[in-house]
CSV table of C-alpha atoms in Angstrom, one decimal:
chain,number,residue,atom,x,y,z
A,1,MET,CA,-76.7,-2.2,-55.3
A,2,VAL,CA,-73.7,-1.0,-57.5
A,3,ARG,CA,-75.7,-1.7,-60.4
A,4,LEU,CA,-79.0,-0.2,-59.1
A,5,GLY,CA,-77.3,3.1,-58.6
A,6,GLY,CA,-75.1,2.9,-61.6
A,7,SER,CA,-77.5,4.7,-63.9
A,8,PHE,CA,-78.1,7.7,-61.8
A,9,MET,CA,-74.4,7.7,-60.4
A,10,MET,CA,-73.0,8.2,-64.0
A,11,ASN,CA,-75.3,10.9,-65.3
A,12,TRP,CA,-74.5,12.6,-62.3
A,13,LEU,CA,-70.7,11.8,-62.0
A,14,LYS,CA,-70.4,12.9,-66.0
A,15,ALA,CA,-72.3,16.4,-65.3
A,16,ASP,CA,-70.3,17.0,-62.2
A,17,LEU,CA,-66.2,16.0,-64.2
A,18,SER,CA,-67.1,18.0,-66.9
A,19,TRP,CA,-67.5,20.7,-64.9
A,20,LYS,CA,-64.9,20.1,-62.6
A,21,LEU,CA,-62.6,19.5,-65.7
A,22,ASN,CA,-63.6,23.1,-66.9
A,23,TRP,CA,-62.5,24.7,-64.0
A,24,LYS,CA,-59.0,22.4,-63.8
A,25,THR,CA,-58.6,23.6,-67.4
A,26,ILE,CA,-59.1,27.4,-66.4
A,27,TYR,CA,-56.9,26.9,-63.7
A,28,GLU,CA,-54.3,25.2,-65.2
A,29,ILE,CA,-54.1,28.0,-67.8
A,30,VAL,CA,-53.8,30.4,-65.8
A,31,ILE,CA,-50.7,29.4,-63.9
A,32,ALA,CA,-49.3,28.9,-67.2
A,33,PHE,CA,-50.0,32.6,-68.1
A,34,PHE,CA,-48.3,33.1,-65.0
A,35,VAL,CA,-45.3,30.9,-65.3
A,36,LEU,CA,-44.9,32.0,-68.7
A,37,THR,CA,-44.8,36.0,-68.2
A,38,TYR,CA,-43.0,35.4,-64.9
A,39,GLY,CA,-40.6,33.3,-66.4
A,40,ILE,CA,-40.4,36.0,-69.6
A,41,LEU,CA,-39.8,38.6,-66.9
A,42,LEU,CA,-37.0,37.0,-65.1
A,43,ILE,CA,-35.3,36.0,-68.5
A,44,GLN,CA,-35.1,40.3,-69.6
A,45,ASN,CA,-34.4,41.2,-66.2
A,46,SER,CA,-31.3,38.9,-66.0
A,47,PHE,CA,-29.5,41.2,-69.0
A,48,ASP,CA,-28.4,44.5,-69.9
A,49,ALA,CA,-31.0,45.6,-72.2
A,50,ILE,CA,-33.6,46.4,-69.7
A,51,PRO,CA,-37.1,48.1,-70.5
A,52,ASP,CA,-36.9,51.4,-68.6
A,53,TYR,CA,-40.8,50.5,-66.7
A,54,LEU,CA,-38.9,46.6,-65.7
A,55,THR,CA,-37.0,48.3,-62.7
A,56,GLN,CA,-35.7,46.3,-59.6
A,57,GLU,CA,-38.4,48.4,-58.0
A,58,ASN,CA,-41.6,46.9,-59.7
A,59,MET,CA,-39.8,43.3,-60.1
A,60,ASN,CA,-40.1,43.6,-56.1
A,61,TRP,CA,-43.4,44.9,-56.4
A,62,ILE,CA,-44.2,41.7,-58.9
A,63,ASP,CA,-41.9,39.3,-56.3
A,64,TYR,CA,-44.2,40.2,-53.6
A,65,ALA,CA,-47.8,39.9,-54.8
A,66,LEU,CA,-46.4,36.4,-55.5
A,67,ILE,CA,-45.5,35.8,-52.3
A,68,TRP,CA,-49.1,36.9,-51.1
A,69,PHE,CA,-50.5,34.1,-54.2
A,70,PHE,CA,-47.9,31.4,-52.3
A,71,ALA,CA,-49.0,32.0,-48.1
A,72,ILE,CA,-52.9,32.4,-49.2
A,73,GLU,CA,-52.4,29.3,-51.7
A,74,TYR,CA,-50.1,27.5,-49.0
A,75,SER,CA,-52.3,28.6,-45.8
A,76,ILE,CA,-55.8,27.1,-47.5
A,77,ARG,CA,-54.0,23.7,-47.9
A,78,PHE,CA,-52.4,24.0,-44.3
A,79,MET,CA,-56.0,24.6,-43.1
A,80,PHE,CA,-57.5,21.3,-44.8
A,81,ALA,CA,-54.3,19.1,-43.6
A,82,LYS,CA,-54.7,16.1,-41.5
A,83,GLU,CA,-51.3,15.8,-40.4
A,84,LYS,CA,-50.4,19.6,-40.0
A,85,TRP,CA,-46.5,19.0,-39.1
A,86,LYS,CA,-46.3,16.3,-41.6
A,87,PHE,CA,-47.8,18.5,-44.1
A,88,VAL,CA,-45.2,21.3,-43.0
A,89,LYS,CA,-42.2,18.7,-43.7
A,90,SER,CA,-43.0,17.7,-47.3
A,91,HIS,CA,-43.6,21.0,-48.5
A,92,TRP,CA,-40.7,23.1,-47.0
A,93,PHE,CA,-39.9,24.0,-50.6
A,94,ASP,CA,-42.8,25.7,-50.8
A,95,LEU,CA,-42.5,27.6,-47.5
A,96,ILE,CA,-38.7,29.0,-48.8
A,97,SER,CA,-40.5,30.1,-52.3
A,98,MET,CA,-42.4,32.7,-50.1
A,99,ILE,CA,-39.4,34.6,-47.8
A,100,PRO,CA,-38.7,37.4,-49.2
A,101,PHE,CA,-34.8,36.5,-48.8
A,102,ASP,CA,-33.9,39.0,-51.9
A,103,ALA,CA,-35.0,42.2,-49.5
A,104,PHE,CA,-32.0,41.6,-47.7
A,105,PHE,CA,-29.5,39.6,-49.4
A,106,ARG,CA,-28.3,40.0,-52.7
A,107,ILE,CA,-29.9,36.8,-53.8
A,108,ALA,CA,-32.3,38.4,-55.8
A,109,ARG,CA,-32.1,35.7,-59.0
A,110,LEU,CA,-32.1,32.5,-57.1
A,111,MET,CA,-35.2,33.3,-55.1
A,112,ARG,CA,-37.1,34.2,-58.1
A,113,LEU,CA,-36.0,31.3,-59.9
A,114,ILE,CA,-37.0,29.1,-56.8
A,115,ARG,CA,-40.6,31.2,-57.1
A,116,LEU,CA,-41.0,29.6,-61.0
A,117,ILE,CA,-40.4,26.2,-59.7
A,118,ARG,CA,-43.1,27.3,-57.2
A,119,LEU,CA,-45.4,28.0,-59.8
A,120,ILE,CA,-44.7,25.2,-62.3
A,121,LYS,CA,-45.5,22.6,-59.2
A,122,MET,CA,-48.6,24.6,-58.7
A,123,SER,CA,-49.6,23.2,-62.0
A,124,SER,CA,-50.0,19.6,-62.1
A,125,VAL,CA,-50.1,19.6,-66.0
A,126,LEU,CA,-46.9,21.3,-65.7
A,127,SER,CA,-45.0,19.3,-63.2
A,128,ALA,CA,-46.1,15.7,-64.7
A,129,PHE,CA,-44.9,17.3,-67.8
A,130,PHE,CA,-41.4,18.2,-66.7
A,131,ARG,CA,-40.9,15.2,-64.2
A,132,SER,CA,-41.6,13.4,-67.3
A,133,LYS,CA,-38.5,10.8,-68.3
A,134,GLU,CA,-39.0,10.7,-72.0
A,135,VAL,CA,-39.8,15.4,-72.0
A,136,LYS,CA,-36.4,15.6,-69.7
A,137,PHE,CA,-34.1,13.6,-72.4
A,138,SER,CA,-36.0,15.5,-75.2
A,139,LEU,CA,-35.6,18.6,-73.9
A,140,ILE,CA,-31.7,17.6,-72.7
A,141,ILE,CA,-30.9,17.1,-76.3
A,142,VAL,CA,-32.4,20.2,-77.8
A,143,ALA,CA,-30.8,22.0,-75.4
A,144,GLY,CA,-27.2,20.4,-75.8
A,145,ILE,CA,-28.0,21.1,-79.6
A,146,VAL,CA,-29.0,24.6,-79.5
A,147,PHE,CA,-25.6,25.1,-76.7
A,148,TRP,CA,-23.1,23.4,-78.9
A,149,GLY,CA,-24.4,25.3,-82.1
A,150,ALA,CA,-24.6,29.0,-80.3
A,151,SER,CA,-20.8,28.3,-78.7
A,152,GLY,CA,-19.9,26.9,-82.0
A,153,VAL,CA,-21.1,30.4,-84.3
A,154,TYR,CA,-20.5,33.0,-81.3
A,155,LEU,CA,-16.5,31.4,-80.8
A,156,ILE,CA,-16.3,31.6,-84.7
A,157,GLU,CA,-17.9,35.2,-86.2
A,158,GLY,CA,-17.8,36.9,-82.3
A,159,ARG,CA,-15.8,38.7,-83.9
A,160,VAL,CA,-16.1,38.9,-87.4
A,161,ASN,CA,-19.9,38.8,-87.5
A,162,SER,CA,-21.6,42.6,-86.6
A,163,SER,CA,-25.0,41.2,-86.1
A,164,LEU,CA,-23.6,38.7,-83.6
A,165,GLN,CA,-23.3,41.2,-80.6
A,166,SER,CA,-23.2,38.9,-77.3
A,167,PHE,CA,-23.8,35.3,-76.6
A,168,VAL,CA,-27.9,35.6,-76.1
A,169,ASP,CA,-27.4,36.7,-79.7
A,170,ALA,CA,-25.7,33.3,-80.3
A,171,ILE,CA,-28.3,31.3,-78.7
A,172,TRP,CA,-31.1,33.1,-79.9
A,173,TRP,CA,-29.8,32.0,-83.9
A,174,ALA,CA,-29.1,28.5,-82.9
A,175,ILE,CA,-33.0,28.5,-81.7
A,176,VAL,CA,-34.5,29.8,-84.9
A,177,THR,CA,-32.9,28.0,-86.5
A,178,THR,CA,-33.0,24.8,-84.7
A,179,THR,CA,-36.7,25.2,-85.1
A,180,THR,CA,-36.0,25.7,-89.1
A,181,VAL,CA,-38.0,29.6,-88.4
A,182,GLY,CA,-34.8,31.7,-89.8
A,183,TYR,CA,-35.6,35.1,-89.3
A,184,GLY,CA,-32.4,36.3,-90.9
A,185,ASP,CA,-31.7,39.0,-88.3
A,186,ILE,CA,-28.5,37.1,-87.6
A,187,SER,CA,-26.6,35.1,-90.3
A,188,PRO,CA,-23.5,33.7,-89.8
A,189,VAL,CA,-20.9,35.0,-92.6
A,190,THR,CA,-18.2,32.3,-92.3
A,191,ILE,CA,-17.6,28.6,-94.0
A,192,GLY,CA,-17.6,27.1,-90.2
A,193,GLY,CA,-20.3,29.0,-88.9
A,194,ARG,CA,-22.5,28.0,-92.1
A,195,VAL,CA,-21.7,24.8,-91.6
A,196,ILE,CA,-23.1,25.1,-87.8
A,197,ALA,CA,-26.3,26.3,-89.7
A,198,VAL,CA,-26.3,23.0,-91.7
A,199,ILE,CA,-25.9,21.0,-88.8
A,200,LEU,CA,-29.2,22.8,-86.9
A,201,MET,CA,-31.2,23.1,-89.9
A,202,PHE,CA,-30.8,18.8,-90.5
A,203,THR,CA,-31.1,18.4,-86.9
A,204,GLY,CA,-34.0,20.7,-86.5
A,205,ILE,CA,-36.2,19.0,-89.0
A,206,GLY,CA,-36.1,15.5,-86.9
A,207,LEU,CA,-35.6,16.2,-83.8
A,208,ILE,CA,-38.2,19.1,-83.1
A,209,GLY,CA,-40.3,17.2,-84.7
A,210,SER,CA,-39.6,13.9,-82.7
A,211,VAL,CA,-40.1,16.6,-79.6
A,212,THR,CA,-43.5,17.8,-80.4
A,213,ALA,CA,-45.0,14.5,-80.6
A,214,SER,CA,-43.1,13.2,-77.5
A,215,VAL,CA,-44.6,16.1,-75.4
A,216,ALA,CA,-47.9,15.8,-76.9
A,217,THR,CA,-48.6,12.5,-76.7
A,218,HIS,CA,-47.3,13.2,-72.8
A,219,PHE,CA,-50.5,15.7,-72.7
A,220,ILE,CA,-52.5,13.3,-74.2
A,221,GLN,CA,-51.9,10.4,-71.6
A,222,TYR,CA,-51.4,12.3,-68.6
A,223,LEU,CA,-54.8,14.0,-69.3
A,224,ASP,CA,-56.5,10.3,-69.8
A,225,ARG,CA,-54.7,9.4,-66.7
A,226,THR,CA,-56.0,12.5,-64.5
A,227,ASP,CA,-59.5,12.0,-66.0
A,228,ALA,CA,-59.5,8.4,-65.1
A,229,ASP,CA,-58.2,8.6,-61.7
A,230,ASP,CA,-60.9,11.7,-60.9
A,231,HIS,CA,-63.2,9.5,-62.4
A,232,ASP,CA,-62.9,6.2,-60.1
A,233,ASN,CA,-62.1,8.8,-57.4
A,234,LYS,CA,-66.1,10.1,-57.9
A,235,VAL,CA,-67.2,6.3,-58.0
A,236,ARG,CA,-66.2,5.4,-54.9
A,237,GLY,CA,-67.3,8.6,-53.4
A,238,ASP,CA,-70.9,8.0,-54.3
A,239,LEU,CA,-70.6,4.3,-53.3
A,240,VAL,CA,-69.6,5.3,-50.3
A,241,GLN,CA,-72.4,8.1,-49.9
A,242,LEU,CA,-74.9,5.1,-51.5
A,243,VAL,CA,-73.7,3.5,-48.5
A,244,LYS,CA,-74.0,5.3,-45.5
A,245,GLU,CA,-77.9,6.2,-46.7
A,246,LYS,CA,-78.7,1.8,-46.7
A,247,VAL,CA,-77.0,2.1,-43.4
A,248,SER,CA,-79.2,4.7,-42.3
A,249,SER,CA,-81.8,2.7,-43.0
A,250,ILE,CA,-80.6,-0.7,-42.5
A,251,HIS,CA,-83.8,-1.9,-40.3
A,252,GLN,CA,-85.8,-1.3,-43.7
A,253,LEU,CA,-83.4,-3.6,-46.1
A,254,ASN,CA,-84.7,-7.1,-46.6
A,255,GLU,CA,-82.2,-10.2,-46.7
A,256,GLN,CA,-81.6,-9.4,-50.9
A,257,GLU,CA,-80.9,-5.7,-49.9
A,258,TYR,CA,-78.6,-6.8,-46.8
A,259,ARG,CA,-76.6,-8.8,-48.7
A,260,GLN,CA,-76.3,-6.2,-51.4
A,261,LEU,CA,-74.7,-4.0,-49.1
A,262,LEU,CA,-72.1,-6.2,-47.3
A,263,LEU,CA,-71.2,-7.3,-50.7
A,264,THR,CA,-70.7,-3.4,-51.6
A,265,LEU,CA,-68.9,-2.8,-48.5
A,266,GLU,CA,-66.5,-5.5,-48.8
A,267,LEU,CA,-65.9,-4.2,-52.5
A,268,LEU,CA,-64.5,-0.7,-51.1
A,269,ARG,CA,-62.6,-2.5,-48.3
A,270,THR,CA,-60.8,-4.5,-50.3
A,271,GLN,CA,-60.2,-3.0,-53.9
A,272,PRO,CA,-58.2,0.3,-55.0
A,273,SER,CA,-60.1,3.1,-56.5
A,274,ASN,CA,-59.3,1.9,-59.8
A,275,ASP,CA,-60.2,-1.5,-59.8
A,276,LEU,CA,-63.9,0.1,-58.9
A,277,PRO,CA,-66.7,-1.4,-61.3
A,278,HIS,CA,-66.8,1.3,-64.1
A,279,GLU,CA,-69.7,2.0,-66.6
A,280,LYS,CA,-69.5,-0.1,-69.7
A,281,LYS,CA,-69.2,1.7,-72.5
A,282,GLU,CA,-71.8,1.2,-75.7
């Protein structure tokens, strides 16, 4: 029976998976856009040079909009959860991100950081990205080198370089130097600062390429795993549907069809979804 419905099943599966993948891609892009936008607003709002339009009141409105967005998304997932209390206990962080603590206490920045993490968790790609050990290791190495370079140049040139006004400027310089962009808006004027710049340049040439390759490899592997999992789930779902159809007309089955039905039931019962038979690639 598996072979009988295989061709039709796989054709339908490809079309449905393609449609799903398109919507999934759009969803991931939208969430990534939200994460980047909200992250930039948080960084900008944390320092002195704040634009006139980025007032505390406007940031509060953005926070309230996110809270409503989280609440709607959480309510939908809660509504479809089979075990409600287990769902609540396993998603306590989501509940915290929806509480407007910043309206009553002076912890607005902490709550906004929590909401940023909550946004990242909504994206399966981003959350898997930050959970990857390889990516974490690469980011820690890059962050450590940038912080070392920024601290060194700020301590050496903080009082002698007029273009270096704050530690934030030093971080900016370290980042653009490590990535070999080198805008030139900040240039070291001391021997020590220039030595640090050379170290960051040579480090960046090899390190940034390795980090970029690691990140790209992770994304490709994640998308491949996701596609395979979606494919397996669709195969299992279609087999279950075919079994239901056969059971509904079980009195019309001949002996061979009946035995195939029993074998399919045994297959569904004993094997995990990723062990189900797949369509052979030509």
